[in-house]
PDB file of C-alpha atoms in Angstrom:
ATOM      1  CA  MET P  21     -39.042 -40.014  39.785  1.00 38.00           C
ATOM      2  CA  SER P  22     -41.425 -38.485  37.186  1.00 38.00           C
ATOM      3  CA  SER P  23     -43.171 -36.880  40.357  1.00 38.00           C
ATOM      4  CA  SER P  24     -40.106 -35.376  41.674  1.00 38.00           C
ATOM      5  CA  ILE P  25     -39.004 -33.677  38.378  1.00 38.00           C
ATOM      6  CA  ALA P  26     -42.338 -32.303  37.923  1.00 40.00           C
ATOM      7  CA  ASN P  27     -42.885 -31.134  41.372  1.00 44.00           C
ATOM      8  CA  SER P  28     -39.328 -29.467  40.804  1.00 40.00           C
ATOM      9  CA  SER P  29     -39.796 -27.741  37.452  1.00 47.00           C
ATOM     10  CA  PRO P  30     -42.038 -24.686  38.919  1.00 48.00           C
ATOM     11  CA  ARG P  31     -38.738 -24.029  41.122  1.00 48.00           C
ATOM     12  CA  VAL P  32     -36.826 -23.865  38.114  1.00 44.00           C
ATOM     13  CA  ILE P  33     -38.809 -21.913  36.355  1.00 44.00           C
ATOM     14  CA  ALA P  34     -39.420 -19.516  39.489  1.00 47.00           C
ATOM     15  CA  TRP P  35     -35.737 -18.561  40.421  1.00 45.00           C
ATOM     16  CA  PRO P  36     -35.004 -16.780  37.848  1.00 45.00           C
ATOM     17  CA  LEU P  37     -38.094 -14.471  38.553  1.00 45.00           C
ATOM     18  CA  VAL P  38     -37.120 -14.112  41.895  1.00 45.00           C
ATOM     19  CA  ILE P  39     -33.346 -13.369  41.299  1.00 43.00           C
ATOM     20  CA  LEU P  40     -34.773 -10.461  38.843  1.00 47.00           C
ATOM     21  CA  ALA P  41     -37.579  -9.150  41.455  1.00 48.00           C
ATOM     22  CA  LEU P  42     -34.438  -8.782  44.149  1.00 46.00           C
ATOM     23  CA  ALA P  43     -32.302  -7.417  41.515  1.00 50.00           C
ATOM     24  CA  ILE P  44     -34.845  -4.528  40.657  1.00 50.00           C
ATOM     25  CA  PHE P  45     -35.690  -4.347  44.294  1.00 50.00           C
ATOM     26  CA  CYS P  46     -32.400  -3.448  45.273  1.00 49.00           C
ATOM     27  CA  LEU P  47     -31.904  -0.831  42.754  1.00 53.00           C
ATOM     28  CA  ARG P  48     -34.560   1.108  44.313  1.00 52.00           C
ATOM     29  CA  PRO P  49     -32.154   2.827  46.717  1.00 52.00           C
ATOM     30  CA  LEU P  50     -29.719   3.963  44.043  1.00 52.00           C
ATOM     31  CA  GLU P  51     -32.562   4.976  41.741  1.00 52.00           C
ATOM     32  CA  LEU P  52     -33.858   7.468  44.806  1.00 48.00           C
ATOM     33  CA  ARG P  53     -30.451   8.841  45.123  1.00 49.00           C
ATOM     34  CA  LEU P  54     -30.225   9.413  41.187  1.00 50.00           C
ATOM     35  CA  THR P  55     -33.516  11.110  40.553  1.00 48.00           C
ATOM     36  CA  GLY P  56     -31.624  14.229  39.576  1.00 50.00           C
ATOM     37  CA  VAL P  57     -30.118  12.163  36.715  1.00 49.00           C
ATOM     38  CA  ALA P  58     -33.525  11.030  35.506  1.00 47.00           C
ATOM     39  CA  ALA P  59     -35.053  14.201  36.075  1.00 48.00           C
ATOM     40  CA  GLY P  60     -32.245  16.497  33.728  1.00 49.00           C
ATOM     41  CA  PRO P  61     -32.887  17.017  30.176  1.00 44.00           C
ATOM     42  CA  ALA P  62     -29.991  14.881  29.028  1.00 44.00           C
ATOM     43  CA  ALA P  63     -28.468  11.718  30.455  1.00 45.00           C
ATOM     44  CA  SER P  64     -25.284  11.658  32.516  1.00 46.00           C
ATOM     45  CA  THR P  65     -22.642  10.087  30.444  1.00 48.00           C
ATOM     46  CA  GLY P  66     -19.153   8.834  30.750  1.00 48.00           C
ATOM     47  CA  GLY P  67     -19.187   7.998  34.818  1.00 49.00           C
ATOM     48  CA  GLY P  68     -20.871  10.400  37.030  1.00 53.00           C
ATOM     49  CA  PRO P  69     -22.469   9.120  39.811  1.00 54.00           C
ATOM     50  CA  PHE P  70     -22.541   5.626  38.066  1.00 54.00           C
ATOM     51  CA  GLY P  71     -18.917   5.452  37.957  1.00 53.00           C
ATOM     52  CA  VAL P  72     -18.313   3.513  41.310  1.00 50.00           C
ATOM     53  CA  LEU P  73     -20.289   0.349  39.630  1.00 55.00           C
ATOM     54  CA  GLY P  74     -17.563  -0.305  37.139  1.00 57.00           C
ATOM     55  CA  GLY P  75     -18.330  -3.393  35.502  1.00 65.00           C
ATOM     56  CA  MET P  76     -21.794  -3.861  36.929  1.00 83.00           C
ATOM     57  CA  ARG P  77     -22.703  -0.989  34.827  1.00 84.00           C
ATOM     58  CA  ALA P  78     -24.420  -3.013  32.315  1.00 88.00           C
ATOM     59  CA  VAL P  79     -25.974  -4.972  34.734  1.00 89.00           C
ATOM     60  CA  VAL P  80     -27.869  -2.102  36.390  1.00 89.00           C
ATOM     61  CA  ALA P  81     -28.445  -0.381  33.088  1.00 92.00           C
ATOM     62  CA  SER P  82     -30.360  -3.605  31.942  1.00 93.00           C
ATOM     63  CA  ALA P  83     -32.393  -3.619  35.381  1.00 93.00           C
ATOM     64  CA  PHE P  84     -33.314   0.094  34.709  1.00 94.00           C
ATOM     65  CA  TRP P  85     -34.153  -1.105  31.232  1.00 96.00           C
ATOM     66  CA  LEU P  86     -36.417  -3.722  32.446  1.00 95.00           C
ATOM     67  CA  ARG P  87     -38.199  -1.637  35.205  1.00 94.00           C
ATOM     68  CA  GLY P  88     -38.812   0.995  32.127  1.00 95.00           C
ATOM     69  CA  ASN P  89     -40.566  -1.634  29.984  1.00 96.00           C
ATOM     70  CA  LEU P  90     -42.861  -2.620  32.718  1.00 96.00           C
ATOM     71  CA  ALA P  91     -43.869   1.055  33.482  1.00 96.00           C
ATOM     72  CA  TRP P  92     -44.296   1.023  29.510  1.00 96.00           C
ATOM     73  CA  GLU P  93     -46.518  -1.579  29.868  1.00 96.00           C
ATOM     74  CA  GLN P  94     -48.436   0.040  32.521  1.00 96.00           C
ATOM     75  CA  ARG P  95     -48.340   3.586  30.366  1.00 96.00           C
ATOM     76  CA  ASP P  96     -46.923   5.453  32.999  1.00 96.00           C
ATOM     77  CA  PRO P  97     -44.405   8.040  31.369  1.00 95.00           C
ATOM     78  CA  ALA P  98     -42.871   9.917  34.353  1.00 95.00           C
ATOM     79  CA  GLU P  99     -41.724   6.118  35.247  1.00 96.00           C
ATOM     80  CA  THR P 100     -40.847   5.187  31.817  1.00 97.00           C
ATOM     81  CA  THR P 101     -39.207   8.262  30.735  1.00 96.00           C
ATOM     82  CA  ALA P 102     -36.702   7.800  34.432  1.00 95.00           C
ATOM     83  CA  CYS P 103     -36.056   4.816  33.945  1.00 95.00           C
ATOM     84  CA  LEU P 104     -35.219   5.021  29.968  1.00 97.00           C
ATOM     85  CA  ARG P 105     -32.489   8.143  31.283  1.00 95.00           C
ATOM     86  CA  LEU P 106     -31.474   6.196  34.246  1.00 94.00           C
ATOM     87  CA  ALA P 107     -30.257   2.685  31.968  1.00 95.00           C
ATOM     88  CA  VAL P 108     -28.275   5.011  29.593  1.00 95.00           C
ATOM     89  CA  ALA P 109     -26.965   7.317  32.369  1.00 93.00           C
ATOM     90  CA  ALA P 110     -25.695   3.648  33.738  1.00 92.00           C
ATOM     91  CA  ASP P 111     -24.219   2.501  30.778  1.00 93.00           C
ATOM     92  CA  GLU P 112     -23.953   4.928  27.568  1.00 94.00           C
ATOM     93  CA  GLY P 113     -23.001   1.788  25.306  1.00 94.00           C
ATOM     94  CA  PRO P 114     -25.901   0.435  23.828  1.00 96.00           C
ATOM     95  CA  LEU P 115     -27.364   1.843  20.963  1.00 97.00           C
ATOM     96  CA  TYR P 116     -30.614  -0.108  21.350  1.00 97.00           C
ATOM     97  CA  PHE P 117     -31.194   1.561  24.779  1.00 97.00           C
ATOM     98  CA  TRP P 118     -30.777   5.469  22.960  1.00 98.00           C
ATOM     99  CA  LEU P 119     -33.023   4.592  19.522  1.00 98.00           C
ATOM    100  CA  ASN P 120     -35.758   2.468  21.294  1.00 98.00           C
ATOM    101  CA  GLY P 121     -35.597   4.987  24.076  1.00 98.00           C
ATOM    102  CA  ALA P 122     -36.088   7.591  21.636  1.00 98.00           C
ATOM    103  CA  ARG P 123     -38.881   5.731  19.760  1.00 98.00           C
ATOM    104  CA  MET P 124     -41.018   5.600  23.019  1.00 98.00           C
ATOM    105  CA  ILE P 125     -40.702   9.043  24.000  1.00 98.00           C
ATOM    106  CA  ALA P 126     -41.539   9.974  20.871  1.00 98.00           C
ATOM    107  CA  TYR P 127     -44.270   7.868  19.419  1.00 97.00           C
ATOM    108  CA  ASP P 128     -45.562   5.826  22.647  1.00 97.00           C
ATOM    109  CA  LEU P 129     -45.686   8.882  25.118  1.00 96.00           C
ATOM    110  CA  SER P 130     -47.262  10.905  22.499  1.00 95.00           C
ATOM    111  CA  ALA P 131     -49.858   8.530  21.804  1.00 95.00           C
ATOM    112  CA  TRP P 132     -50.972   7.949  25.389  1.00 95.00           C
ATOM    113  CA  GLN P 133     -51.677  11.544  25.863  1.00 93.00           C
ATOM    114  CA  MET P 134     -54.076  11.545  23.082  1.00 90.00           C
ATOM    115  CA  GLU P 135     -57.706  11.661  23.295  1.00 87.00           C
ATOM    116  CA  ALA P 136     -60.962  11.349  21.512  1.00 82.00           C
ATOM    117  CA  GLY P 137     -61.669  14.420  20.208  1.00 86.00           C
ATOM    118  CA  MET P 138     -59.133  16.304  21.223  1.00 89.00           C
ATOM    119  CA  PRO P 139     -58.291  19.924  19.256  1.00 93.00           C
ATOM    120  CA  ALA P 140     -55.748  18.877  15.832  1.00 92.00           C
ATOM    121  CA  ALA P 141     -53.876  22.091  17.365  1.00 94.00           C
ATOM    122  CA  VAL P 142     -53.727  20.158  20.804  1.00 94.00           C
ATOM    123  CA  ARG P 143     -52.893  16.828  19.681  1.00 94.00           C
ATOM    124  CA  GLN P 144     -50.086  18.561  17.235  1.00 94.00           C
ATOM    125  CA  LYS P 145     -48.396  20.406  20.294  1.00 96.00           C
ATOM    126  CA  VAL P 146     -48.391  17.235  21.982  1.00 96.00           C
ATOM    127  CA  ALA P 147     -46.514  15.274  19.380  1.00 96.00           C
ATOM    128  CA  ALA P 148     -44.011  18.142  18.645  1.00 97.00           C
ATOM    129  CA  GLU P 149     -43.386  18.339  22.662  1.00 97.00           C
ATOM    130  CA  GLN P 150     -43.006  14.629  22.835  1.00 97.00           C
ATOM    131  CA  ALA P 151     -40.860  14.539  19.285  1.00 98.00           C
ATOM    132  CA  GLU P 152     -38.308  17.207  21.124  1.00 98.00           C
ATOM    133  CA  ALA P 153     -37.932  15.366  24.108  1.00 97.00           C
ATOM    134  CA  ALA P 154     -37.229  12.586  22.319  1.00 98.00           C
ATOM    135  CA  LEU P 155     -34.515  14.502  19.979  1.00 98.00           C
ATOM    136  CA  GLY P 156     -32.796  15.771  23.173  1.00 98.00           C
ATOM    137  CA  PHE P 157     -32.378  12.281  24.290  1.00 98.00           C
ATOM    138  CA  LEU P 158     -31.016  11.077  21.113  1.00 98.00           C
ATOM    139  CA  ALA P 159     -28.589  14.129  21.118  1.00 98.00           C
ATOM    140  CA  SER P 160     -27.470  12.825  24.403  1.00 97.00           C
ATOM    141  CA  GLY P 161     -26.892  10.001  22.716  1.00 97.00           C
ATOM    142  CA  LEU P 162     -24.778  11.585  19.749  1.00 97.00           C
ATOM    143  CA  ARG P 163     -22.521  13.293  22.800  1.00 96.00           C
ATOM    144  CA  ALA P 164     -22.020   9.540  24.054  1.00 96.00           C
ATOM    145  CA  HIS P 165     -21.412   8.191  20.425  1.00 97.00           C
ATOM    146  CA  PRO P 166     -20.096  11.257  18.094  1.00 96.00           C
ATOM    147  CA  GLY P 167     -21.553  10.953  14.620  1.00 95.00           C
ATOM    148  CA  GLU P 168     -23.233   7.679  14.900  1.00 97.00           C
ATOM    149  CA  PRO P 169     -25.322   7.364  11.697  1.00 98.00           C
ATOM    150  CA  GLU P 170     -27.903   5.294  13.690  1.00 98.00           C
ATOM    151  CA  LEU P 171     -28.814   8.329  16.163  1.00 98.00           C
ATOM    152  CA  LEU P 172     -28.871  10.871  13.097  1.00 98.00           C
ATOM    153  CA  VAL P 173     -31.109   8.517  11.198  1.00 98.00           C
ATOM    154  CA  GLU P 174     -33.572   8.098  13.957  1.00 98.00           C
ATOM    155  CA  MET P 175     -33.405  11.905  14.425  1.00 98.00           C
ATOM    156  CA  ALA P 176     -34.224  12.923  11.107  1.00 98.00           C
ATOM    157  CA  ASN P 177     -36.880  10.613  11.232  1.00 98.00           C
ATOM    158  CA  ILE P 178     -38.495  11.771  14.192  1.00 98.00           C
ATOM    159  CA  ARG P 179     -38.058  15.230  12.589  1.00 98.00           C
ATOM    160  CA  LEU P 180     -40.165  14.524   9.331  1.00 98.00           C
ATOM    161  CA  ARG P 181     -42.928  11.974  10.638  1.00 97.00           C
ATOM    162  CA  VAL P 182     -43.635  13.794  13.556  1.00 97.00           C
ATOM    163  CA  LEU P 183     -42.566  17.716  13.340  1.00 98.00           C
ATOM    164  CA  GLY P 184     -43.211  17.539   9.392  1.00 97.00           C
ATOM    165  CA  ASP P 185     -39.405  19.305   9.006  1.00 98.00           C
ATOM    166  CA  ARG P 186     -38.104  18.184   6.038  1.00 98.00           C
ATOM    167  CA  GLU P 187     -35.233  20.910   5.836  1.00 98.00           C
ATOM    168  CA  GLY P 188     -34.306  19.596   9.330  1.00 98.00           C
ATOM    169  CA  ALA P 189     -34.572  16.005   8.347  1.00 98.00           C
ATOM    170  CA  ALA P 190     -32.692  16.105   5.532  1.00 98.00           C
ATOM    171  CA  GLN P 191     -29.473  17.610   6.776  1.00 98.00           C
ATOM    172  CA  LEU P 192     -29.797  15.243   9.183  1.00 98.00           C
ATOM    173  CA  PHE P 193     -29.972  12.388   6.576  1.00 98.00           C
ATOM    174  CA  ARG P 194     -27.113  13.728   4.933  1.00 98.00           C
ATOM    175  CA  GLN P 195     -24.878  13.938   7.908  1.00 98.00           C
ATOM    176  CA  ALA P 196     -25.748  10.222   8.476  1.00 98.00           C
ATOM    177  CA  ALA P 197     -24.813   9.474   4.699  1.00 98.00           C
ATOM    178  CA  GLU P 198     -21.521  10.924   5.147  1.00 97.00           C
ATOM    179  CA  ARG P 199     -20.591   9.131   8.113  1.00 96.00           C
ATOM    180  CA  PRO P 200     -18.467   5.617   8.061  1.00 92.00           C
ATOM    181  CA  ALA P 201     -20.366   2.857   8.189  1.00 91.00           C
ATOM    182  CA  ALA P 202     -23.701   4.879   6.909  1.00 95.00           C
ATOM    183  CA  PRO P 203     -26.518   2.694   5.970  1.00 96.00           C
ATOM    184  CA  TYR P 204     -27.351   3.272   2.280  1.00 97.00           C
ATOM    185  CA  HIS P 205     -30.681   4.431   2.480  1.00 97.00           C
ATOM    186  CA  ALA P 206     -29.707   7.886   4.292  1.00 98.00           C
ATOM    187  CA  ALA P 207     -28.086   8.721   1.107  1.00 98.00           C
ATOM    188  CA  ARG P 208     -31.057   8.305  -1.396  1.00 98.00           C
ATOM    189  CA  ILE P 209     -33.870   9.649   1.474  1.00 98.00           C
ATOM    190  CA  TYR P 210     -31.663  12.877   0.993  1.00 98.00           C
ATOM    191  CA  ALA P 211     -31.707  12.859  -2.601  1.00 98.00           C
ATOM    192  CA  GLU P 212     -35.600  12.628  -1.979  1.00 98.00           C
ATOM    193  CA  LEU P 213     -35.908  15.289   0.623  1.00 98.00           C
ATOM    194  CA  LEU P 214     -34.114  17.563  -1.744  1.00 98.00           C
ATOM    195  CA  THR P 215     -36.389  17.272  -4.811  1.00 98.00           C
ATOM    196  CA  GLN P 216     -39.174  17.494  -2.574  1.00 97.00           C
ATOM    197  CA  LEU P 217     -38.024  20.874  -1.430  1.00 98.00           C
ATOM    198  CA  GLY P 218     -37.690  22.140  -4.738  1.00 97.00           C
ATOM    199  CA  ARG P 219     -33.738  21.633  -5.217  1.00 97.00           C
ATOM    200  CA  PRO P 220     -33.746  18.963  -8.056  1.00 97.00           C
ATOM    201  CA  ALA P 221     -30.293  20.304  -9.000  1.00 97.00           C
ATOM    202  CA  GLU P 222     -29.017  19.748  -6.274  1.00 98.00           C
ATOM    203  CA  ALA P 223     -30.507  16.092  -5.659  1.00 98.00           C
ATOM    204  CA  LEU P 224     -29.031  15.041  -8.725  1.00 98.00           C
ATOM    205  CA  ALA P 225     -25.625  16.463  -8.148  1.00 98.00           C
ATOM    206  CA  TRP P 226     -25.789  14.307  -5.050  1.00 98.00           C
ATOM    207  CA  LEU P 227     -26.817  11.174  -6.633  1.00 98.00           C
ATOM    208  CA  LYS P 228     -24.215  11.642  -9.065  1.00 98.00           C
ATOM    209  CA  GLN P 229     -21.388  12.507  -6.393  1.00 97.00           C
ATOM    210  CA  ILE P 230     -22.696   8.867  -4.534  1.00 97.00           C
ATOM    211  CA  LEU P 231     -23.059   6.677  -7.192  1.00 97.00           C
ATOM    212  CA  PRO P 232     -19.453   5.685  -7.724  1.00 96.00           C
ATOM    213  CA  GLY P 233     -19.021   4.321  -3.986  1.00 95.00           C
ATOM    214  CA  LEU P 234     -22.280   2.258  -4.558  1.00 96.00           C
ATOM    215  CA  PRO P 235     -21.068  -1.646  -5.003  1.00 96.00           C
ATOM    216  CA  ALA P 236     -22.966  -3.440  -7.668  1.00 93.00           C
ATOM    217  CA  ASP P 237     -23.069  -6.469  -5.923  1.00 95.00           C
ATOM    218  CA  ASP P 238     -25.275  -5.530  -2.308  1.00 96.00           C
ATOM    219  CA  PRO P 239     -28.609  -5.416  -3.017  1.00 95.00           C
ATOM    220  CA  ALA P 240     -28.629  -2.733   0.084  1.00 96.00           C
ATOM    221  CA  ALA P 241     -26.824  -0.103  -2.093  1.00 96.00           C
ATOM    222  CA  ARG P 242     -29.767  -0.042  -4.618  1.00 96.00           C
ATOM    223  CA  ARG P 243     -27.319   1.070  -7.250  1.00 97.00           C
ATOM    224  CA  GLU P 244     -29.644   0.621  -9.952  1.00 97.00           C
ATOM    225  CA  VAL P 245     -32.309   2.373  -8.040  1.00 97.00           C
ATOM    226  CA  VAL P 246     -29.841   5.293  -8.033  1.00 98.00           C
ATOM    227  CA  VAL P 247     -29.272   4.707 -11.539  1.00 97.00           C
ATOM    228  CA  GLN P 248     -32.874   5.272 -12.509  1.00 97.00           C
ATOM    229  CA  ARG P 249     -33.008   8.275 -10.356  1.00 97.00           C
ATOM    230  CA  ILE P 250     -30.542   9.993 -12.002  1.00 97.00           C
ATOM    231  CA  LYS P 251     -32.000   9.396 -15.441  1.00 97.00           C
ATOM    232  CA  ALA P 252     -35.198  10.710 -14.323  1.00 97.00           C
ATOM    233  CA  LEU P 253     -33.965  14.027 -12.775  1.00 97.00           C
ATOM    234  CA  GLU P 254     -31.463  14.551 -15.744  1.00 96.00           C
ATOM    235  CA  ALA P 255     -34.941  14.255 -17.962  1.00 95.00           C
ATOM    236  CA  GLN P 256     -36.525  16.711 -15.639  1.00 93.00           C
ATOM    237  CA  LEU P 257     -33.600  18.727 -15.814  1.00 94.00           C
ATOM    238  CA  GLY P 258     -33.303  18.925 -19.625  1.00 87.00           C
ATOM    239  CA  GLY P 259     -30.404  16.667 -19.831  1.00 59.00           C
ATOM    240  CA  ARG P 260     -28.173  18.345 -17.415  1.00 57.00           C
TER     241      ARG P 260
END
């Protein structure tokens, strides 16, 4: 009895892998027909050539996402990017695809191109190109999810961390902070960026504006942090 169970276990483990491999293989003809979708600057959302899939869109998108992860593991930028775009074109719903896809494009694909001894100017150019590609990807996500604060925050982070664009990042953090269900930290970062940009009076006015809406019983709101920051800015500005 135990021998029979032991012998069948590898089959039980192998079957899901076989099914998955077949699913990926079957997607190849569809992928070839939709090369234009993957190559375009923005994902095709809201139907298009994937509209015929109906309820299978989520399954197809997941398969493309898996193929993209396999390409990512092999450090294949072209295949990774194509699969990311096909995944969101098949199903634009999951924010996970948009957020993590943008991170791959902005950070991983950039890192793969960096070589030892590469001039700083070339490294900066590569990083900027990948950042712009990621921002374009997220802009497509915003067309599918208008005003989504998580997408706006991701765009702001890329502008700040990769491009060093504090002004552009500040505006995106503010847009995110003004949306319903926005993460609390977006408003705080906006205020800090205003201070770094030499606009402490604007930062103070902003923090005073958001303070009444910060719940005292929610640790994520960091109400006390905001109160302390207001006091510090008031002291800096002479009690205004």
